[in-house]
Amino acid sequence: MAKNCHNDYKMKFSGDEEFPDLSLHNNHMAKVLTKDIYNKLRGKSTPSGFTVDDIIQTGVDNPGHPFIMTVGCVAGDEESYEVFKDLLDPIISDRHSGYKPTDKHRTDLNFENLKGGDDLDPAYVLSSRVRTGRSIKGFTLPPHNSRGERRTIEKLSIEALATLSGEFKGKYFPLNGMTDQEQDQLINDHFLFDKPVSTLLTCAGMARDWPDARGIWHNDAKTFLVWVNEEDHLRVISMQQGGNMKEVFRRFCTGLLKIEETFKKHNHGFMWNEHLGYVLTCPSNLGTGLRGGVHVKLPKLSTHAKFGEILGRLRLQKRGTGGVDTASVGGVFDISNADRLGSSEVDQVQMVVDGVKLMVAMEKKLEKSESIDDMIPAQK
Amino acid sequence: MASNFYRILSSKRNVGILSLVGAGSITGAVLLRREHVTASAHVRRTYPASAEYPDLRQHNNCMASHLTPAIYAKLCDKSTPNGYTLDQAIQTGVDNPGHPFIKTVGMVAGDEETYEVFADLLDPIIRERHNGYDSRTMTHPTDLDSSKLHSGLFDERYVLSSRVRTGRSIRGLSLPPACTRAERREVERVTVDALAGLSGDLAGKYYSLTQMTDAEQQQLIDDHFLFDKPVSPLLTCAGMARDWPDARGIWHNNEKTFLVWINEEDHTRVISMEKGGNMKRVFDRFCRGLKEVERMIQEKGWEFMWNEKLGYILSCPSNLGTGLRAGVHVNLPRLSKDPRFSKILDNLRLQKRGTGGVDTAAVGSTFDISNLDRLGQSEVQLVQTVVDGVNYLIECEKKLEKGQDIKVPAPPKGN
């Protein structure tokens, strides 16, 4: 198996000498890591050579923010979640509402199980989107993978995506091979992803060798999009203007299952297990890895004293329209599911559909200066 | 806490032998006279070298100029005794393609042995960066006898400040791109310990980045001493900012003329400076301080990384040899506008920078002028070059003031 010579060298120093200074830190890793856990895990490595110091580096380098609790660790491969479970299980439990090491996660990509979702008022709901990530079994993850692996992931992805047809017929644009024109078009479509600048990602090693083997694939209709080798092997996105989340979700599930079929044919399934669901780089994305959301106009509701509480009860979160860590513009918010692990894809999109429907109704009431007190939902 | 390091280093005095015992796999008794360094066992590789070879088509740095598929294939499965690999050493050059006008080095060393284990790539880079210096056949002169410097007093109507800096690495501990937290903390401990022994005009105080008070921080900012977490991707992609600000700090003497940075881009950066044009006194203090610090660490069984081929060993190959940059902030309003200015600087083996340091622009007509070279000449020679060169520049400025013409000096012999 792979040898991590550097970790062998590091073992000459004691756990106390190597233990990170986390006194100013506020992230899940810093809350969970103790000297005992560190001492127990520091001598181990996954078969590909990933160690506990590799797992936590991003959390050591990014102390966090008093208000925003980041995860502070990443996986380097599928085995990370097993070899370092003494550290990762408690983090997973904190991040995913008490999910236990013995819990089982349900996967449900049958879009027909979604009720409604085709009737969100387009006067309020400007766009709908569902994204997830997928990791290809047998390869290490973006924090750890070598150029050879990353290129092979790209090659396999291109082959798999090239077999799609009908509404999924599309084209791949490698980041280091696109023309200026193609680049401009992708920027205008809001599809182009850039080299990560967030230190949460760069300190985890995900931007190495940029832009080698990175690219974007999308269907001709521009409603189904795949990012290759950004923060995960694949990020799969289904989106469209307006409020027809049902359609977005149908296309999402259909497309994903087709892609998975193709990868399986090449003997490369996706990383998945019945405890953690789909295995991704960041522990926050385990389970479904799904973020289903809308851009919705809620200028009155968003300034209501109970907005935060309503979101919490509906198990939803708000973001600005630029995505994570951005501010809202003009009362338009990105509203999406807060959960990833412990509930299925259908469950999570259902929560978005039902929750957004309710919030739009509340917004309409507030427009008429009516009270929404009797509409406040119970905790889901 | 010192026990692990003591076992490693107990046989190190004055001989330069480094023994490392790996956890069951690697035993290397490494003779640091450049004869041979045992590379360690194989590293993780499931793809052939050709599949892993970086895409350097957009790149303009020394590493990209000299790396070939053959060299990569030969070196990619090797690592230093501490486990540092070629991929790690070149990562910064892969991630930073460079600029058409500015050629960066594109590679760093993770430890002293990097320069030996990966010599097939580093030797041509060193040759390119250091005017053809060939470490296989040449030796580098070290000379910190500042009494040899002459004419080191500049006209203060032109020279606003004088400064000499270098770096030093503690032998036996990995360099900033690769060091573990324990090693970095040991560098801090060893250095702070040695600095605490300085006295007289060199007596001073240490300010740890993790523990300084707000007032101390503000004072250090006001003095222009405080260094910040590196943001340049040249450094961050090389792993030098890991675990910031753990074990980083600044030491300076009470007079604020002798300053040591700990665990920034090198184990230590040593700076002697003062306002005005007394480069002689700056260099005197520089040499004296460096020798004192070296004596202190040797008393405890440590030494600096140095060998007669490459001089002082530092993280970046561009700083090998003396690691020395001696410079002044000098006002040259007329000369700096003369079209011959750049050529004059070139022939004097000097470079100009803005007054904010590397990659900054000049403010008004005040420039930072310093030596270009680092390796192949001694400290005394390089500082003399700066002294002679700056005096020449001032003479040119004075001539231009009087309406007289100036001459471009001949380039040094052999250039």
PDB file of N, CA, C and O in Angstrom, chain A residues 2-3 5-6 8-10 12-14 17-21 38 48 53 57 60-61 139-140 144 146-149 151-152 176 195 208-209 212, chain B residues 1 4-5 21 23 25 40-42 44 47 51-55 72 82-83 87 91 94-95 174 178 180-183 185 229 242-243 246:
ATOM      1  N   ALA A   2       0.264   2.390  -0.185  1.00  0.00           N
ATOM      2  CA  ALA A   2       1.026   3.636  -0.315  1.00  0.00           C
ATOM      3  C   ALA A   2       1.724   3.993   0.987  1.00  0.00           C
ATOM      4  O   ALA A   2       1.220   3.736   2.067  1.00  0.00           O
ATOM      5  N   LYS A   3       2.852   4.601   0.832  1.00  0.00           N
ATOM      6  CA  LYS A   3       3.639   4.951   2.003  1.00  0.00           C
ATOM      7  C   LYS A   3       3.638   6.455   2.181  1.00  0.00           C
ATOM      8  O   LYS A   3       3.852   7.202   1.239  1.00  0.00           O
ATOM      9  N   CYS A   5       5.904   8.746   3.718  1.00  0.00           N
ATOM     10  CA  CYS A   5       7.199   8.876   4.382  1.00  0.00           C
ATOM     11  C   CYS A   5       7.224  10.060   5.328  1.00  0.00           C
ATOM     12  O   CYS A   5       7.882  10.018   6.362  1.00  0.00           O
ATOM     13  N   HIS A   6       6.529  11.096   4.945  1.00  0.00           N
ATOM     14  CA  HIS A   6       6.579  12.283   5.791  1.00  0.00           C
ATOM     15  C   HIS A   6       5.899  12.034   7.125  1.00  0.00           C
ATOM     16  O   HIS A   6       6.328  12.540   8.157  1.00  0.00           O
ATOM     17  N   ASP A   8       5.791   9.173   8.670  1.00  0.00           N
ATOM     18  CA  ASP A   8       6.732   8.368   9.459  1.00  0.00           C
ATOM     19  C   ASP A   8       7.709   9.287  10.182  1.00  0.00           C
ATOM     20  O   ASP A   8       8.009   9.113  11.353  1.00  0.00           O
ATOM     21  N   TYR A   9       8.210  10.260   9.440  1.00  0.00           N
ATOM     22  CA  TYR A   9       9.163  11.207  10.025  1.00  0.00           C
ATOM     23  C   TYR A   9       8.515  11.975  11.163  1.00  0.00           C
ATOM     24  O   TYR A   9       9.086  12.159  12.234  1.00  0.00           O
ATOM     25  N   LYS A  10       7.300  12.386  10.938  1.00  0.00           N
ATOM     26  CA  LYS A  10       6.596  13.207  11.924  1.00  0.00           C
ATOM     27  C   LYS A  10       6.358  12.451  13.230  1.00  0.00           C
ATOM     28  O   LYS A  10       6.286  13.044  14.306  1.00  0.00           O
ATOM     29  N   LYS A  12       8.260  10.875  14.930  1.00  0.00           N
ATOM     30  CA  LYS A  12       9.372  10.998  15.879  1.00  0.00           C
ATOM     31  C   LYS A  12       9.093  12.083  16.915  1.00  0.00           C
ATOM     32  O   LYS A  12       9.685  12.097  17.983  1.00  0.00           O
ATOM     33  N   PHE A  13       8.227  13.014  16.575  1.00  0.00           N
ATOM     34  CA  PHE A  13       7.878  14.060  17.526  1.00  0.00           C
ATOM     35  C   PHE A  13       6.645  13.603  18.306  1.00  0.00           C
ATOM     36  O   PHE A  13       5.841  12.831  17.812  1.00  0.00           O
ATOM     37  N   SER A  14       6.501  14.082  19.501  1.00  0.00           N
ATOM     38  CA  SER A  14       5.384  13.596  20.312  1.00  0.00           C
ATOM     39  C   SER A  14       4.079  14.272  19.899  1.00  0.00           C
ATOM     40  O   SER A  14       4.088  15.327  19.269  1.00  0.00           O
ATOM     41  N   GLU A  17       3.898  17.808  21.059  1.00  0.00           N
ATOM     42  CA  GLU A  17       4.711  18.754  20.295  1.00  0.00           C
ATOM     43  C   GLU A  17       4.021  19.143  18.996  1.00  0.00           C
ATOM     44  O   GLU A  17       4.214  20.232  18.483  1.00  0.00           O
ATOM     45  N   GLU A  18       3.221  18.220  18.453  1.00  0.00           N
ATOM     46  CA  GLU A  18       2.589  18.448  17.160  1.00  0.00           C
ATOM     47  C   GLU A  18       1.158  18.971  17.265  1.00  0.00           C
ATOM     48  O   GLU A  18       0.617  19.458  16.284  1.00  0.00           O
ATOM     49  N   PHE A  19       0.559  18.878  18.443  1.00  0.00           N
ATOM     50  CA  PHE A  19      -0.852  19.246  18.536  1.00  0.00           C
ATOM     51  C   PHE A  19      -1.047  20.705  18.148  1.00  0.00           C
ATOM     52  O   PHE A  19      -0.324  21.582  18.610  1.00  0.00           O
ATOM     53  N   PRO A  20      -2.029  20.979  17.278  1.00  0.00           N
ATOM     54  CA  PRO A  20      -2.216  22.358  16.819  1.00  0.00           C
ATOM     55  C   PRO A  20      -2.742  23.283  17.919  1.00  0.00           C
ATOM     56  O   PRO A  20      -3.421  22.834  18.839  1.00  0.00           O
ATOM     57  N   ASP A  21      -2.435  24.544  17.775  1.00  0.00           N
ATOM     58  CA  ASP A  21      -2.952  25.558  18.682  1.00  0.00           C
ATOM     59  C   ASP A  21      -4.330  25.974  18.179  1.00  0.00           C
ATOM     60  O   ASP A  21      -4.450  26.620  17.138  1.00  0.00           O
ATOM     61  N   TYR A  38      -6.189  13.038  18.886  1.00  0.00           N
ATOM     62  CA  TYR A  38      -5.046  13.303  18.003  1.00  0.00           C
ATOM     63  C   TYR A  38      -3.976  12.230  18.174  1.00  0.00           C
ATOM     64  O   TYR A  38      -3.454  11.684  17.202  1.00  0.00           O
ATOM     65  N   SER A  48      -4.126   5.386   0.775  1.00  0.00           N
ATOM     66  CA  SER A  48      -3.464   6.284  -0.180  1.00  0.00           C
ATOM     67  C   SER A  48      -2.513   7.248   0.513  1.00  0.00           C
ATOM     68  O   SER A  48      -1.895   8.077  -0.136  1.00  0.00           O
ATOM     69  N   ASP A  53      -3.352  14.962  10.082  1.00  0.00           N
ATOM     70  CA  ASP A  53      -2.920  16.350   9.868  1.00  0.00           C
ATOM     71  C   ASP A  53      -3.435  16.877   8.537  1.00  0.00           C
ATOM     72  O   ASP A  53      -3.783  18.048   8.418  1.00  0.00           O
ATOM     73  N   GLN A  57      -5.834  20.254   8.375  1.00  0.00           N
ATOM     74  CA  GLN A  57      -5.052  21.444   8.013  1.00  0.00           C
ATOM     75  C   GLN A  57      -5.936  22.646   7.718  1.00  0.00           C
ATOM     76  O   GLN A  57      -5.660  23.757   8.188  1.00  0.00           O
ATOM     77  N   VAL A  60      -7.126  24.170  10.881  1.00  0.00           N
ATOM     78  CA  VAL A  60      -6.065  24.828  11.655  1.00  0.00           C
ATOM     79  C   VAL A  60      -5.786  26.196  11.050  1.00  0.00           C
ATOM     80  O   VAL A  60      -5.619  27.198  11.757  1.00  0.00           O
ATOM     81  N   ASP A  61      -5.741  26.249   9.715  1.00  0.00           N
ATOM     82  CA  ASP A  61      -5.395  27.482   9.011  1.00  0.00           C
ATOM     83  C   ASP A  61      -6.531  28.488   8.962  1.00  0.00           C
ATOM     84  O   ASP A  61      -6.297  29.661   8.637  1.00  0.00           O
ATOM     85  N   PHE A 139     -10.881   6.542  -6.661  1.00  0.00           N
ATOM     86  CA  PHE A 139      -9.974   7.679  -6.801  1.00  0.00           C
ATOM     87  C   PHE A 139      -9.955   8.466  -5.503  1.00  0.00           C
ATOM     88  O   PHE A 139     -10.944   8.524  -4.797  1.00  0.00           O
ATOM     89  N   THR A 140      -8.830   9.116  -5.242  1.00  0.00           N
ATOM     90  CA  THR A 140      -8.806   9.971  -4.055  1.00  0.00           C
ATOM     91  C   THR A 140      -9.486  11.297  -4.393  1.00  0.00           C
ATOM     92  O   THR A 140      -9.737  11.607  -5.559  1.00  0.00           O
ATOM     93  N   HIS A 144      -6.418  15.622  -2.138  1.00  0.00           N
ATOM     94  CA  HIS A 144      -5.300  14.673  -2.121  1.00  0.00           C
ATOM     95  C   HIS A 144      -4.888  14.175  -3.491  1.00  0.00           C
ATOM     96  O   HIS A 144      -3.746  13.711  -3.669  1.00  0.00           O
ATOM     97  N   SER A 146      -3.673  13.209  -7.197  1.00  0.00           N
ATOM     98  CA  SER A 146      -2.519  13.594  -7.994  1.00  0.00           C
ATOM     99  C   SER A 146      -3.024  14.071  -9.351  1.00  0.00           C
ATOM    100  O   SER A 146      -4.194  13.883  -9.702  1.00  0.00           O
ATOM    101  N   ARG A 147      -2.115  14.653 -10.146  1.00  0.00           N
ATOM    102  CA  ARG A 147      -2.500  15.097 -11.484  1.00  0.00           C
ATOM    103  C   ARG A 147      -2.981  13.920 -12.320  1.00  0.00           C
ATOM    104  O   ARG A 147      -3.965  14.044 -13.054  1.00  0.00           O
ATOM    105  N   GLY A 148      -2.301  12.765 -12.190  1.00  0.00           N
ATOM    106  CA  GLY A 148      -2.700  11.585 -12.957  1.00  0.00           C
ATOM    107  C   GLY A 148      -4.132  11.168 -12.649  1.00  0.00           C
ATOM    108  O   GLY A 148      -4.926  10.879 -13.546  1.00  0.00           O
ATOM    109  N   GLU A 149      -4.466  11.148 -11.349  1.00  0.00           N
ATOM    110  CA  GLU A 149      -5.827  10.775 -10.962  1.00  0.00           C
ATOM    111  C   GLU A 149      -6.836  11.781 -11.464  1.00  0.00           C
ATOM    112  O   GLU A 149      -7.885  11.427 -12.002  1.00  0.00           O
ATOM    113  N   ARG A 151      -6.719  13.804 -13.914  1.00  0.00           N
ATOM    114  CA  ARG A 151      -6.908  13.732 -15.366  1.00  0.00           C
ATOM    115  C   ARG A 151      -7.742  12.521 -15.754  1.00  0.00           C
ATOM    116  O   ARG A 151      -8.552  12.584 -16.688  1.00  0.00           O
ATOM    117  N   THR A 152      -7.543  11.427 -15.038  1.00  0.00           N
ATOM    118  CA  THR A 152      -8.337  10.236 -15.330  1.00  0.00           C
ATOM    119  C   THR A 152      -9.798  10.476 -14.976  1.00  0.00           C
ATOM    120  O   THR A 152     -10.704  10.058 -15.708  1.00  0.00           O
ATOM    121  N   ASN A 176      -8.718  24.785 -19.345  1.00  0.00           N
ATOM    122  CA  ASN A 176      -7.505  25.292 -19.986  1.00  0.00           C
ATOM    123  C   ASN A 176      -7.514  25.107 -21.492  1.00  0.00           C
ATOM    124  O   ASN A 176      -6.483  25.190 -22.137  1.00  0.00           O
ATOM    125  N   LYS A 195     -11.006  29.579 -10.239  1.00  0.00           N
ATOM    126  CA  LYS A 195     -10.081  28.996  -9.291  1.00  0.00           C
ATOM    127  C   LYS A 195     -10.511  29.419  -7.892  1.00  0.00           C
ATOM    128  O   LYS A 195     -10.763  30.596  -7.658  1.00  0.00           O
ATOM    129  N   ARG A 208      -4.741  22.939  -6.215  1.00  0.00           N
ATOM    130  CA  ARG A 208      -3.438  22.555  -6.798  1.00  0.00           C
ATOM    131  C   ARG A 208      -3.548  22.282  -8.296  1.00  0.00           C
ATOM    132  O   ARG A 208      -4.531  21.759  -8.773  1.00  0.00           O
ATOM    133  N   ASP A 209      -2.483  22.668  -9.009  1.00  0.00           N
ATOM    134  CA  ASP A 209      -2.359  22.398 -10.442  1.00  0.00           C
ATOM    135  C   ASP A 209      -3.440  23.061 -11.294  1.00  0.00           C
ATOM    136  O   ASP A 209      -3.636  22.673 -12.447  1.00  0.00           O
ATOM    137  N   ASP A 212      -5.561  22.514 -14.565  1.00  0.00           N
ATOM    138  CA  ASP A 212      -5.358  21.184 -15.140  1.00  0.00           C
ATOM    139  C   ASP A 212      -6.524  20.240 -14.810  1.00  0.00           C
ATOM    140  O   ASP A 212      -6.851  20.040 -13.650  1.00  0.00           O
TER     141      ASP A 212
ATOM    142  N   MET B   1      10.632  18.140  26.059  1.00  0.00           N
ATOM    143  CA  MET B   1      10.334  18.652  24.708  1.00  0.00           C
ATOM    144  C   MET B   1      11.567  18.614  23.822  1.00  0.00           C
ATOM    145  O   MET B   1      11.489  18.290  22.667  1.00  0.00           O
ATOM    146  N   ASN B   4      13.505  14.599  21.848  1.00  0.00           N
ATOM    147  CA  ASN B   4      13.522  14.020  20.501  1.00  0.00           C
ATOM    148  C   ASN B   4      14.600  14.661  19.660  1.00  0.00           C
ATOM    149  O   ASN B   4      15.321  13.996  18.944  1.00  0.00           O
ATOM    150  N   PHE B   5      14.681  15.969  19.736  1.00  0.00           N
ATOM    151  CA  PHE B   5      15.645  16.705  18.917  1.00  0.00           C
ATOM    152  C   PHE B   5      17.056  16.410  19.383  1.00  0.00           C
ATOM    153  O   PHE B   5      17.966  16.324  18.600  1.00  0.00           O
ATOM    154  N   VAL B  21      16.656   8.382  12.102  1.00  0.00           N
ATOM    155  CA  VAL B  21      16.136   7.031  12.173  1.00  0.00           C
ATOM    156  C   VAL B  21      14.651   7.080  11.891  1.00  0.00           C
ATOM    157  O   VAL B  21      13.894   7.672  12.638  1.00  0.00           O
ATOM    158  N   ALA B  23      10.794   5.591  11.283  1.00  0.00           N
ATOM    159  CA  ALA B  23       9.973   4.691  12.084  1.00  0.00           C
ATOM    160  C   ALA B  23       9.894   3.334  11.420  1.00  0.00           C
ATOM    161  O   ALA B  23       8.876   2.886  10.966  1.00  0.00           O
ATOM    162  N   SER B  25      11.459   2.233   8.650  1.00  0.00           N
ATOM    163  CA  SER B  25      11.648   2.018   7.222  1.00  0.00           C
ATOM    164  C   SER B  25      12.927   2.624   6.676  1.00  0.00           C
ATOM    165  O   SER B  25      13.558   2.063   5.815  1.00  0.00           O
ATOM    166  N   SER B  40      14.878   8.403   0.339  1.00  0.00           N
ATOM    167  CA  SER B  40      14.135   7.406   1.119  1.00  0.00           C
ATOM    168  C   SER B  40      13.296   6.508   0.212  1.00  0.00           C
ATOM    169  O   SER B  40      13.382   6.575  -0.987  1.00  0.00           O
ATOM    170  N   ALA B  41      12.497   5.691   0.835  1.00  0.00           N
ATOM    171  CA  ALA B  41      11.735   4.676   0.106  1.00  0.00           C
ATOM    172  C   ALA B  41      10.723   5.297  -0.845  1.00  0.00           C
ATOM    173  O   ALA B  41      10.482   6.482  -0.843  1.00  0.00           O
ATOM    174  N   HIS B  42      10.109   4.441  -1.624  1.00  0.00           N
ATOM    175  CA  HIS B  42       9.199   4.894  -2.670  1.00  0.00           C
ATOM    176  C   HIS B  42       8.019   5.664  -2.093  1.00  0.00           C
ATOM    177  O   HIS B  42       7.603   5.448  -0.966  1.00  0.00           O
ATOM    178  N   ARG B  44       3.945   7.210  -2.882  1.00  0.00           N
ATOM    179  CA  ARG B  44       2.711   6.733  -3.504  1.00  0.00           C
ATOM    180  C   ARG B  44       2.697   7.070  -4.981  1.00  0.00           C
ATOM    181  O   ARG B  44       2.871   8.199  -5.359  1.00  0.00           O
ATOM    182  N   TYR B  47       0.229   5.893 -10.984  1.00  0.00           N
ATOM    183  CA  TYR B  47       0.236   6.253 -12.396  1.00  0.00           C
ATOM    184  C   TYR B  47       1.676   6.398 -12.855  1.00  0.00           C
ATOM    185  O   TYR B  47       2.548   6.765 -12.082  1.00  0.00           O
ATOM    186  N   ALA B  51       1.853  10.271 -16.903  1.00  0.00           N
ATOM    187  CA  ALA B  51       0.479  10.670 -16.596  1.00  0.00           C
ATOM    188  C   ALA B  51       0.444  11.762 -15.541  1.00  0.00           C
ATOM    189  O   ALA B  51      -0.550  12.458 -15.385  1.00  0.00           O
ATOM    190  N   GLU B  52       1.537  11.873 -14.788  1.00  0.00           N
ATOM    191  CA  GLU B  52       1.587  12.843 -13.691  1.00  0.00           C
ATOM    192  C   GLU B  52       2.313  14.120 -14.066  1.00  0.00           C
ATOM    193  O   GLU B  52       2.276  15.098 -13.337  1.00  0.00           O
ATOM    194  N   TYR B  53       2.972  14.113 -15.223  1.00  0.00           N
ATOM    195  CA  TYR B  53       3.799  15.256 -15.599  1.00  0.00           C
ATOM    196  C   TYR B  53       2.949  16.519 -15.667  1.00  0.00           C
ATOM    197  O   TYR B  53       1.900  16.523 -16.294  1.00  0.00           O
ATOM    198  N   PRO B  54       3.384  17.609 -15.019  1.00  0.00           N
ATOM    199  CA  PRO B  54       2.556  18.819 -14.995  1.00  0.00           C
ATOM    200  C   PRO B  54       2.449  19.477 -16.366  1.00  0.00           C
ATOM    201  O   PRO B  54       3.347  19.346 -17.196  1.00  0.00           O
ATOM    202  N   ASP B  55       1.363  20.191 -16.572  1.00  0.00           N
ATOM    203  CA  ASP B  55       1.161  20.942 -17.806  1.00  0.00           C
ATOM    204  C   ASP B  55       1.804  22.311 -17.619  1.00  0.00           C
ATOM    205  O   ASP B  55       1.278  23.153 -16.904  1.00  0.00           O
ATOM    206  N   TYR B  72      11.706  14.416 -14.598  1.00  0.00           N
ATOM    207  CA  TYR B  72      10.564  14.123 -13.734  1.00  0.00           C
ATOM    208  C   TYR B  72      10.464  12.634 -13.463  1.00  0.00           C
ATOM    209  O   TYR B  72      10.301  12.199 -12.320  1.00  0.00           O
ATOM    210  N   ASN B  82      13.305  12.988   5.119  1.00  0.00           N
ATOM    211  CA  ASN B  82      12.121  13.433   5.865  1.00  0.00           C
ATOM    212  C   ASN B  82      10.819  13.190   5.127  1.00  0.00           C
ATOM    213  O   ASN B  82       9.747  13.480   5.655  1.00  0.00           O
ATOM    214  N   GLY B  83      10.909  12.725   3.888  1.00  0.00           N
ATOM    215  CA  GLY B  83       9.696  12.433   3.151  1.00  0.00           C
ATOM    216  C   GLY B  83       9.241  13.526   2.197  1.00  0.00           C
ATOM    217  O   GLY B  83       8.116  13.488   1.715  1.00  0.00           O
ATOM    218  N   ASP B  87       7.099  16.466  -6.279  1.00  0.00           N
ATOM    219  CA  ASP B  87       5.820  17.135  -6.512  1.00  0.00           C
ATOM    220  C   ASP B  87       5.601  18.267  -5.528  1.00  0.00           C
ATOM    221  O   ASP B  87       5.117  19.329  -5.881  1.00  0.00           O
ATOM    222  N   GLN B  91       5.367  22.267  -6.631  1.00  0.00           N
ATOM    223  CA  GLN B  91       3.960  22.670  -6.607  1.00  0.00           C
ATOM    224  C   GLN B  91       3.782  24.173  -6.811  1.00  0.00           C
ATOM    225  O   GLN B  91       2.921  24.606  -7.573  1.00  0.00           O
ATOM    226  N   VAL B  94       4.109  25.025 -10.409  1.00  0.00           N
ATOM    227  CA  VAL B  94       2.989  24.537 -11.221  1.00  0.00           C
ATOM    228  C   VAL B  94       1.790  25.462 -11.039  1.00  0.00           C
ATOM    229  O   VAL B  94       1.095  25.818 -11.990  1.00  0.00           O
ATOM    230  N   ASP B  95       1.552  25.871  -9.787  1.00  0.00           N
ATOM    231  CA  ASP B  95       0.384  26.685  -9.463  1.00  0.00           C
ATOM    232  C   ASP B  95       0.530  28.150  -9.853  1.00  0.00           C
ATOM    233  O   ASP B  95      -0.459  28.880  -9.891  1.00  0.00           O
ATOM    234  N   SER B 174      13.264  20.760   9.311  1.00  0.00           N
ATOM    235  CA  SER B 174      12.777  20.999   7.949  1.00  0.00           C
ATOM    236  C   SER B 174      12.471  22.473   7.728  1.00  0.00           C
ATOM    237  O   SER B 174      12.220  23.215   8.673  1.00  0.00           O
ATOM    238  N   ALA B 178       7.904  22.571   4.430  1.00  0.00           N
ATOM    239  CA  ALA B 178       7.632  21.185   4.838  1.00  0.00           C
ATOM    240  C   ALA B 178       7.598  20.954   6.337  1.00  0.00           C
ATOM    241  O   ALA B 178       7.209  19.874   6.777  1.00  0.00           O
ATOM    242  N   THR B 180       7.005  20.411  10.227  1.00  0.00           N
ATOM    243  CA  THR B 180       5.846  20.074  11.033  1.00  0.00           C
ATOM    244  C   THR B 180       5.674  21.166  12.085  1.00  0.00           C
ATOM    245  O   THR B 180       6.568  21.989  12.291  1.00  0.00           O
ATOM    246  N   ARG B 181       4.526  21.146  12.792  1.00  0.00           N
ATOM    247  CA  ARG B 181       4.338  22.152  13.835  1.00  0.00           C
ATOM    248  C   ARG B 181       5.412  22.018  14.908  1.00  0.00           C
ATOM    249  O   ARG B 181       5.920  23.025  15.413  1.00  0.00           O
ATOM    250  N   ALA B 182       5.767  20.796  15.246  1.00  0.00           N
ATOM    251  CA  ALA B 182       6.795  20.592  16.284  1.00  0.00           C
ATOM    252  C   ALA B 182       8.124  21.191  15.856  1.00  0.00           C
ATOM    253  O   ALA B 182       8.810  21.840  16.637  1.00  0.00           O
ATOM    254  N   GLU B 183       8.498  20.968  14.596  1.00  0.00           N
ATOM    255  CA  GLU B 183       9.774  21.507  14.111  1.00  0.00           C
ATOM    256  C   GLU B 183       9.753  23.029  14.117  1.00  0.00           C
ATOM    257  O   GLU B 183      10.720  23.681  14.509  1.00  0.00           O
ATOM    258  N   ARG B 185       8.024  24.993  15.961  1.00  0.00           N
ATOM    259  CA  ARG B 185       8.100  25.486  17.341  1.00  0.00           C
ATOM    260  C   ARG B 185       9.521  25.349  17.883  1.00  0.00           C
ATOM    261  O   ARG B 185       9.966  26.177  18.675  1.00  0.00           O
ATOM    262  N   LYS B 229       0.735  37.482   7.597  1.00  0.00           N
ATOM    263  CA  LYS B 229       0.577  36.179   6.964  1.00  0.00           C
ATOM    264  C   LYS B 229       0.771  36.355   5.461  1.00  0.00           C
ATOM    265  O   LYS B 229       0.186  37.246   4.861  1.00  0.00           O
ATOM    266  N   ARG B 242       1.157  27.546   6.395  1.00  0.00           N
ATOM    267  CA  ARG B 242       0.413  26.561   7.211  1.00  0.00           C
ATOM    268  C   ARG B 242       0.498  26.883   8.705  1.00  0.00           C
ATOM    269  O   ARG B 242       1.530  27.359   9.190  1.00  0.00           O
ATOM    270  N   ASP B 243      -0.602  26.620   9.403  1.00  0.00           N
ATOM    271  CA  ASP B 243      -0.664  26.745  10.863  1.00  0.00           C
ATOM    272  C   ASP B 243      -0.426  28.177  11.367  1.00  0.00           C
ATOM    273  O   ASP B 243      -0.150  28.379  12.544  1.00  0.00           O
ATOM    274  N   ASP B 246       1.097  30.194  14.362  1.00  0.00           N
ATOM    275  CA  ASP B 246       1.792  29.335  15.325  1.00  0.00           C
ATOM    276  C   ASP B 246       3.317  29.407  15.149  1.00  0.00           C
ATOM    277  O   ASP B 246       3.825  29.195  14.058  1.00  0.00           O
TER     278      ASP B 246
END
